[in-house]
PDB file of C-alpha atoms in Angstrom:
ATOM      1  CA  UNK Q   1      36.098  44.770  51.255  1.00 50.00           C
ATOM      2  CA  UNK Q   2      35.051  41.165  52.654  1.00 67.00           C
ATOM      3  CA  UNK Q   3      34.325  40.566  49.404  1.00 63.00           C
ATOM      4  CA  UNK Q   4      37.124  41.344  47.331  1.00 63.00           C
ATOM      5  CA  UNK Q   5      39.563  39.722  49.847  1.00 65.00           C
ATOM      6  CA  UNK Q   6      37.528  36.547  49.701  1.00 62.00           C
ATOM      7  CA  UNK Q   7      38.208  36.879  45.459  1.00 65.00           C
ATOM      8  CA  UNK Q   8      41.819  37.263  46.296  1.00 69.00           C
ATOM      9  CA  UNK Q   9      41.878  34.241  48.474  1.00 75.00           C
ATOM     10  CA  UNK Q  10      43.160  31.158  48.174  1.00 76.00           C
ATOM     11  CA  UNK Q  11      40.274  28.863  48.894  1.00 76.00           C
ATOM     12  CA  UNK Q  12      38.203  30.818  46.416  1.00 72.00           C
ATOM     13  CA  UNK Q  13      40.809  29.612  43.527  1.00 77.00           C
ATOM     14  CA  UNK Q  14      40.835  26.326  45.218  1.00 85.00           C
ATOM     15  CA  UNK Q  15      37.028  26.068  44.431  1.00 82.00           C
ATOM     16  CA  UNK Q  16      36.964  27.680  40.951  1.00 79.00           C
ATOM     17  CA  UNK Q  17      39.464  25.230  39.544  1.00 86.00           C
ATOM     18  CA  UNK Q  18      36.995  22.266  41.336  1.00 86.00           C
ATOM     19  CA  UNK Q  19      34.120  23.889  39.294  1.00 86.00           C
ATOM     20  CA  UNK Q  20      35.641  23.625  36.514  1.00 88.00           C
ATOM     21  CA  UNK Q  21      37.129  20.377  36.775  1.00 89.00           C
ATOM     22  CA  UNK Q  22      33.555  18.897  37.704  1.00 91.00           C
ATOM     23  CA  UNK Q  23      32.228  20.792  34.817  1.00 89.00           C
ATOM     24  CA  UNK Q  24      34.606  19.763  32.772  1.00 89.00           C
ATOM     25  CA  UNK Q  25      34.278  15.779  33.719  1.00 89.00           C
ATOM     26  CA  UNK Q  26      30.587  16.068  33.990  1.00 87.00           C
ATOM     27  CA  UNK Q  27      30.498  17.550  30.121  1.00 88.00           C
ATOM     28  CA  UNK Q  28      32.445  14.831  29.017  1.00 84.00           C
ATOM     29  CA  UNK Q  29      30.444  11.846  30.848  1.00 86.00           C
ATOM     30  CA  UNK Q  30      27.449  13.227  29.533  1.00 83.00           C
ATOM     31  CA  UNK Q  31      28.624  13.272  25.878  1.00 81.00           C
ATOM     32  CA  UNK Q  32      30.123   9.870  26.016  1.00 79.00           C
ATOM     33  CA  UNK Q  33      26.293   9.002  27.728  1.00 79.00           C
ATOM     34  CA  UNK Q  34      24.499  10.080  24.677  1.00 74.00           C
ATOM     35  CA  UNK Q  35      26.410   9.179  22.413  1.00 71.00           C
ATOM     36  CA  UNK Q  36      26.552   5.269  23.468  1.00 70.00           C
ATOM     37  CA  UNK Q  37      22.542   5.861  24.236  1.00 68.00           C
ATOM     38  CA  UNK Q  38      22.008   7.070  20.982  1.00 62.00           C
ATOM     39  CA  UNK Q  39      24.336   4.973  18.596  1.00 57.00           C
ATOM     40  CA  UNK Q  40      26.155   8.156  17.366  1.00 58.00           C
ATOM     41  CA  UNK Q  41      28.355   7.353  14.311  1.00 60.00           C
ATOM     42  CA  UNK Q  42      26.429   3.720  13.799  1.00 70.00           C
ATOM     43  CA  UNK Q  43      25.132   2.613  10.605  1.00 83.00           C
ATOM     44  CA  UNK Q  44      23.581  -0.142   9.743  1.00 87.00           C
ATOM     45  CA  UNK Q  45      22.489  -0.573   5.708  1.00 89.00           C
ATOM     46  CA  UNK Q  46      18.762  -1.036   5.823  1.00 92.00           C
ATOM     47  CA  UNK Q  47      17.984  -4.904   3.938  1.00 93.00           C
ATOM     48  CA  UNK Q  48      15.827  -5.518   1.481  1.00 93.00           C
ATOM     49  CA  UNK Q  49      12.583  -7.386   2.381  1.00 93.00           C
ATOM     50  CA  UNK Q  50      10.065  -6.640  -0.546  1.00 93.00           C
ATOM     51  CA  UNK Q  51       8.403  -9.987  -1.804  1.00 92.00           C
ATOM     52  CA  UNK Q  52       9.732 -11.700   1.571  1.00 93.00           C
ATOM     53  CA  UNK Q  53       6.869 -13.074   3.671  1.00 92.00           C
ATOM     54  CA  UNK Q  54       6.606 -11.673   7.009  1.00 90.00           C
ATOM     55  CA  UNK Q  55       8.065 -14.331   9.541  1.00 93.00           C
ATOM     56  CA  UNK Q  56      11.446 -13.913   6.949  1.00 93.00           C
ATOM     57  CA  UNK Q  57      12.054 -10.374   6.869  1.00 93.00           C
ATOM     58  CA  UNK Q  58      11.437 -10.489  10.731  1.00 92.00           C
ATOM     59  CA  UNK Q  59      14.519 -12.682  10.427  1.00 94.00           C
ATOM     60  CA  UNK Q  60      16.557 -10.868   7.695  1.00 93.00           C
ATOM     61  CA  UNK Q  61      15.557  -7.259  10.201  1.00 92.00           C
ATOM     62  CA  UNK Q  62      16.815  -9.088  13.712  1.00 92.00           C
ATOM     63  CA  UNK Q  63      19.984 -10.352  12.327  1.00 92.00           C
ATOM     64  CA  UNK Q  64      20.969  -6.436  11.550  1.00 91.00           C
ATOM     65  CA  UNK Q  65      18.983  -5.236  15.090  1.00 90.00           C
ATOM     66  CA  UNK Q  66      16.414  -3.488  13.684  1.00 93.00           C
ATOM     67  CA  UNK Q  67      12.751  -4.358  14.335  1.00 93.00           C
ATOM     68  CA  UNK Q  68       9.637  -4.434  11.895  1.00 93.00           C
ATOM     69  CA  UNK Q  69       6.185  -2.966  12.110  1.00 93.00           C
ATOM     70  CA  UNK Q  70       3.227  -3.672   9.973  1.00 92.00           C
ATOM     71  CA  UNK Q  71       1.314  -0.657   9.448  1.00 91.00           C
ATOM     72  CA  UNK Q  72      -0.998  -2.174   6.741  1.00 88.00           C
ATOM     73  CA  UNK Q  73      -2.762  -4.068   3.831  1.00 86.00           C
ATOM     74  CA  UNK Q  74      -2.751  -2.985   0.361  1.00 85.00           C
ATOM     75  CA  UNK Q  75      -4.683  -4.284  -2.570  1.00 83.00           C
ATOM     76  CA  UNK Q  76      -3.183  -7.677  -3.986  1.00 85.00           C
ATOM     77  CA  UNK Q  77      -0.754  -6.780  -6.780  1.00 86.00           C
ATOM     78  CA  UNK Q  78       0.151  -9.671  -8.638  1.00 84.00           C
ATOM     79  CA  UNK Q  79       3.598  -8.962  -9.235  1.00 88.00           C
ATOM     80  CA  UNK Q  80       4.078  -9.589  -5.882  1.00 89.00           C
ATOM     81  CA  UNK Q  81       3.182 -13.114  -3.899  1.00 91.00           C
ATOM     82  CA  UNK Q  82       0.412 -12.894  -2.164  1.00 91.00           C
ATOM     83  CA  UNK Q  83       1.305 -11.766   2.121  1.00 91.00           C
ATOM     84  CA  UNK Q  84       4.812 -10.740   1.479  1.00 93.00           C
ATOM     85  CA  UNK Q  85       6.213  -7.375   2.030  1.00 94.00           C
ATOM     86  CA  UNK Q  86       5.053  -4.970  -0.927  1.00 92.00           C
ATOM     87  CA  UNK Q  87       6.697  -1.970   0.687  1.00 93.00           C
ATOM     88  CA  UNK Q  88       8.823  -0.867   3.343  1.00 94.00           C
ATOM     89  CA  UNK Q  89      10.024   2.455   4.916  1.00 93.00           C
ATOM     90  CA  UNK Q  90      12.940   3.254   5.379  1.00 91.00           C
ATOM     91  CA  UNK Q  91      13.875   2.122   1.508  1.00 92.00           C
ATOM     92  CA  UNK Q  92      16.772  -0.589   1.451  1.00 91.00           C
ATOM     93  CA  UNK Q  93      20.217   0.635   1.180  1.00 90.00           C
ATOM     94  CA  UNK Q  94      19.371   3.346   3.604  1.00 89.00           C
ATOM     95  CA  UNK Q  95      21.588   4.046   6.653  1.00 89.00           C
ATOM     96  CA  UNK Q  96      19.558   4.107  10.205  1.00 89.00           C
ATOM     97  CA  UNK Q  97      20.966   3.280  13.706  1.00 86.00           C
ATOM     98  CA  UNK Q  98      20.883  -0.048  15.925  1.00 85.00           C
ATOM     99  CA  UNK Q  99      17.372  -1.155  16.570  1.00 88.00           C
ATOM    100  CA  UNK Q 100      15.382   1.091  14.089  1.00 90.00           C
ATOM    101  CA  UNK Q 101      11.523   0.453  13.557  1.00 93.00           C
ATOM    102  CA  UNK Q 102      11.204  -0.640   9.674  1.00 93.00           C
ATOM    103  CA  UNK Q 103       7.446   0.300   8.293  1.00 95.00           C
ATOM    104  CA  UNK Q 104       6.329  -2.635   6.042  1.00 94.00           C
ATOM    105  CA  UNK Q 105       3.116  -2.785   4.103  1.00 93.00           C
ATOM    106  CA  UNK Q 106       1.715  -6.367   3.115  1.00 93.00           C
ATOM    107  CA  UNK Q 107       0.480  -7.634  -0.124  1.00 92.00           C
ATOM    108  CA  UNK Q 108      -3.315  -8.833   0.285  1.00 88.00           C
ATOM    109  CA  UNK Q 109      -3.885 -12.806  -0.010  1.00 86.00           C
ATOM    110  CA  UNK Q 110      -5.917 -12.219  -3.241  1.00 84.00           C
ATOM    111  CA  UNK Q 111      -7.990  -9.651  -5.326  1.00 85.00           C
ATOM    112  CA  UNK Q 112     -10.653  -8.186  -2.881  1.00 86.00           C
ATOM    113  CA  UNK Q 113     -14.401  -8.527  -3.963  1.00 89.00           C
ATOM    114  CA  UNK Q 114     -16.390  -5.693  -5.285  1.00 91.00           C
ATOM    115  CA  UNK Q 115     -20.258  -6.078  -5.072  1.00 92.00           C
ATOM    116  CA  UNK Q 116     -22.147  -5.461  -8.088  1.00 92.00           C
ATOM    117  CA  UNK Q 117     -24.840  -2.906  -9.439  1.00 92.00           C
ATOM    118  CA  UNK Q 118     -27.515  -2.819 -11.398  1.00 91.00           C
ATOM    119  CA  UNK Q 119     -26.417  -3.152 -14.845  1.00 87.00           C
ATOM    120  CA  UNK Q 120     -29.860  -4.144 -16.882  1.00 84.00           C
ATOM    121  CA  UNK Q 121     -31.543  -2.177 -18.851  1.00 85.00           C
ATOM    122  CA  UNK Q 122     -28.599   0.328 -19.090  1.00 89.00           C
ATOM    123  CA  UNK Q 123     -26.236   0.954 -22.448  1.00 91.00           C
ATOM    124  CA  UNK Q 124     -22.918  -0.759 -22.356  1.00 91.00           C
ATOM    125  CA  UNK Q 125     -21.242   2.302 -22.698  1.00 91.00           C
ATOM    126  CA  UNK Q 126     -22.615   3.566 -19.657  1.00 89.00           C
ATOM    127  CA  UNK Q 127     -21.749  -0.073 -18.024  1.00 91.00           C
ATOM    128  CA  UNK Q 128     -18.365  -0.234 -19.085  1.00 90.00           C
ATOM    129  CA  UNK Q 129     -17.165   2.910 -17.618  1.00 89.00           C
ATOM    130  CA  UNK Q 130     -18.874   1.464 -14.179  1.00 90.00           C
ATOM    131  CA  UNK Q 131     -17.009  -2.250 -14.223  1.00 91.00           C
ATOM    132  CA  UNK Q 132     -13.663  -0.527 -15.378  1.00 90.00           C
ATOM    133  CA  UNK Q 133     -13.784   2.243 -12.031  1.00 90.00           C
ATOM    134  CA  UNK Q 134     -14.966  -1.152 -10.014  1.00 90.00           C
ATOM    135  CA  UNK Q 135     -12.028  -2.701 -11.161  1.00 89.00           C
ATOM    136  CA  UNK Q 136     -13.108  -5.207 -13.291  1.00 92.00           C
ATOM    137  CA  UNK Q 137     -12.348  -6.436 -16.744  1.00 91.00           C
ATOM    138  CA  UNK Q 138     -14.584  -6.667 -20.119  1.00 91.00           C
ATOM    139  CA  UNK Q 139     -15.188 -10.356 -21.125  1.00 92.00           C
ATOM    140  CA  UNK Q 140     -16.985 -11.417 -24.231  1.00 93.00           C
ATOM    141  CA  UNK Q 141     -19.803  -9.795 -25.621  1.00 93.00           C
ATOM    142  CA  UNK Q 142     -22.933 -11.848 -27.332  1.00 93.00           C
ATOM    143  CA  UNK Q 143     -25.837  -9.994 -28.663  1.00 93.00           C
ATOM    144  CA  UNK Q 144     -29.709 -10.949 -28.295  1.00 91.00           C
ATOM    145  CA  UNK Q 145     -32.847  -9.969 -30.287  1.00 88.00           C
ATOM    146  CA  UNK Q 146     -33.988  -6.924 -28.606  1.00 88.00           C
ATOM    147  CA  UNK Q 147     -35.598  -3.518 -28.928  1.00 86.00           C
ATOM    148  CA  UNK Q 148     -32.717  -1.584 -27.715  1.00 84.00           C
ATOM    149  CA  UNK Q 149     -29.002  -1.530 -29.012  1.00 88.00           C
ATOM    150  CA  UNK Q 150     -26.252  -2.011 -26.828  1.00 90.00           C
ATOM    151  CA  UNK Q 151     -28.747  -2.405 -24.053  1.00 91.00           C
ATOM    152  CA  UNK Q 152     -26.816  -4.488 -21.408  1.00 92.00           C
ATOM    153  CA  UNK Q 153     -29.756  -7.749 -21.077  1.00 92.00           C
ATOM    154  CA  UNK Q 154     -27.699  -9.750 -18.566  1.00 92.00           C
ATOM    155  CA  UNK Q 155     -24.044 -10.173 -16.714  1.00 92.00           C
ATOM    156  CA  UNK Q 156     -22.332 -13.567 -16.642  1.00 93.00           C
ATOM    157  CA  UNK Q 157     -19.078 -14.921 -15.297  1.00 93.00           C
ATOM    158  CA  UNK Q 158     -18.306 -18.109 -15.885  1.00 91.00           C
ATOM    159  CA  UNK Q 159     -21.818 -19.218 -17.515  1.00 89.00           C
ATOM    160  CA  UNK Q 160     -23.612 -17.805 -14.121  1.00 93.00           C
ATOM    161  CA  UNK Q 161     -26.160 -14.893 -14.424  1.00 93.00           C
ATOM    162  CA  UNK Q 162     -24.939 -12.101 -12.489  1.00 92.00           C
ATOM    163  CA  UNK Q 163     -27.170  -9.853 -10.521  1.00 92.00           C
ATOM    164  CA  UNK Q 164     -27.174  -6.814  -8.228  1.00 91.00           C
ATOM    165  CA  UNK Q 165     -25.674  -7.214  -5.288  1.00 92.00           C
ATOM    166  CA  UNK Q 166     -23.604 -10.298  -6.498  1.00 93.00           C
ATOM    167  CA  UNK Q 167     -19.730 -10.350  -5.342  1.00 92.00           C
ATOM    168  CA  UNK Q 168     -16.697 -10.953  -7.571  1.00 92.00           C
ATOM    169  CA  UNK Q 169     -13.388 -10.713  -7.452  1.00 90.00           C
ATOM    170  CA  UNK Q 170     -11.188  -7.659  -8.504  1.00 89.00           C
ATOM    171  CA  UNK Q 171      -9.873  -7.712 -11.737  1.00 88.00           C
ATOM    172  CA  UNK Q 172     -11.733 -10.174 -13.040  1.00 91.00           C
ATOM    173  CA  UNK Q 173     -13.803 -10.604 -16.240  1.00 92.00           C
ATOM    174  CA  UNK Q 174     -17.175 -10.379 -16.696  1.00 94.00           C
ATOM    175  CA  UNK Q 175     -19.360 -11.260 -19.792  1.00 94.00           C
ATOM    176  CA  UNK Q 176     -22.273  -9.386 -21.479  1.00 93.00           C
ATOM    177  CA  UNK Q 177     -24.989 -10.174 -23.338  1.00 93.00           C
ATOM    178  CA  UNK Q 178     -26.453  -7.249 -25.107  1.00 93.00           C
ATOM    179  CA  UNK Q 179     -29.398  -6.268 -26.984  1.00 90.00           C
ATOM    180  CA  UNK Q 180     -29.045  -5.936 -30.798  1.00 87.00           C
ATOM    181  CA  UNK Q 181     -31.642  -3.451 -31.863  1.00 82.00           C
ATOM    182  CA  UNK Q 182     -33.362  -5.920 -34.043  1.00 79.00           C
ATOM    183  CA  UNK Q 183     -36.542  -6.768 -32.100  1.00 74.00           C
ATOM    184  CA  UNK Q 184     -38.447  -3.692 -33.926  1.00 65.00           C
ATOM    185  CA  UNK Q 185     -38.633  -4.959 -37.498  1.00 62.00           C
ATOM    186  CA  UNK Q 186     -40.403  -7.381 -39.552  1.00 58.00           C
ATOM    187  CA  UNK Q 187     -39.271 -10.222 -41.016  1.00 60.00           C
ATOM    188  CA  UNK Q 188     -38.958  -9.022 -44.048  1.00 58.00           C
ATOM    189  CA  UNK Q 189     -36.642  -6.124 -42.792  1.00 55.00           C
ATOM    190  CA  UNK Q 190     -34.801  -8.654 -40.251  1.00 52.00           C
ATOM    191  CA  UNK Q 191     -33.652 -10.121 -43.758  1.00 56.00           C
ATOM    192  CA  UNK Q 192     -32.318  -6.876 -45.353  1.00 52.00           C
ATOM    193  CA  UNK Q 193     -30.752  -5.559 -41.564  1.00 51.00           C
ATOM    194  CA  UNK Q 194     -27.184  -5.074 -40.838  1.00 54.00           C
ATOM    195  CA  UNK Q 195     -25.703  -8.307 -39.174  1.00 55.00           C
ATOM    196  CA  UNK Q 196     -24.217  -7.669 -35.712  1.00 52.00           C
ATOM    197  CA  UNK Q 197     -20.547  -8.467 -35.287  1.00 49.00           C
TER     198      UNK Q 197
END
């Protein structure tokens, strides 16, 4: 009976309506809160900063408050100068909120070196298969008198005899000198052989 005359009360509607008022103010404080704390309706375009170095697109990213973060080093690509931005995450054009890491990745200073094989006494088709997955290019070929065709007899760049073990530079060209085949006949058959080109 307490009970129900307590319901019936007015100090018990007194403090419902002050429940709900403080419930009421204390939902809408806490919205406005988060959304001032988390930029809600903000957008800032994302720039572009491919092909700027890094010390500019740390400019071009703090003059929209957002920051930048270098997560890595890819393999030089020449369309691109060497140490600038060759990608970034989030793309340009995209729309992110105030102060927004930016994921870059940087353009290497220059092709990378690869170190070489052995490449003697192997056939150039078998070589040529190596340098391309290496990531080098086929220079000139020049032929030798020797027992064995195609028979890779040395690896130059530049006029310098390569060896194993040697390091050059991606996507460069290298130069072979290969055996002809000729080494096994006479001289009289030397004179009659097929030339090679």
């Amino acid at each position: 009976m307490k009970l129900f005359g307590f319901l019936k009360s007015k100090a018990f509607f007194i403090s419902l309506i002050a429940a709900v008022v403080i419930l009421v103010v204390g939902v809408f404080v806490a919205l406005k809160w988060l959304e001032k704390t988390t930029n809600h309706g903000q957008r800032i375009a994302v720039p572009s900063i491919l092909k700027l170095d890094t010390d500019q697109a740390i400019q071009v990213l703090e003059k929209n408050s957002l920051r930048m973060v270098v997560l890595d080093t890819l393999d030089y690509d020449r369309d691109f100068p060497p140490l600038t931005i060759l990608e970034q995450d989030p793309e340009p054009n995209t729309d992110v909120k105030e102060n927004r890491k930016i994921y870059v990745k940087i353009n290497a200073a220059g092709y990378g070196k690869v170190i070489l094989p052995e490449f003697e006494k192997l056939t150039y088709r078998q070589v040529l298969a190596t340098i391309k997955s290496l990531g080098l290019k086929e220079g000139t070929i020049s032929y030798e008198t020797f027992i064995g065709k195609d028979v890779v007899l040395r690896v130059t760049q530049n006029g310098k005899v390569l060896k194993k073990g040697d390091k050059v530079s991606k996507n460069s060209r290298v130069d072979f000198v290969l055996g002809d085949g000729r080494a096994a006949y006479t001289p009289e058959e030397l004179d009659v052989a097929p030339e090679i080109d």
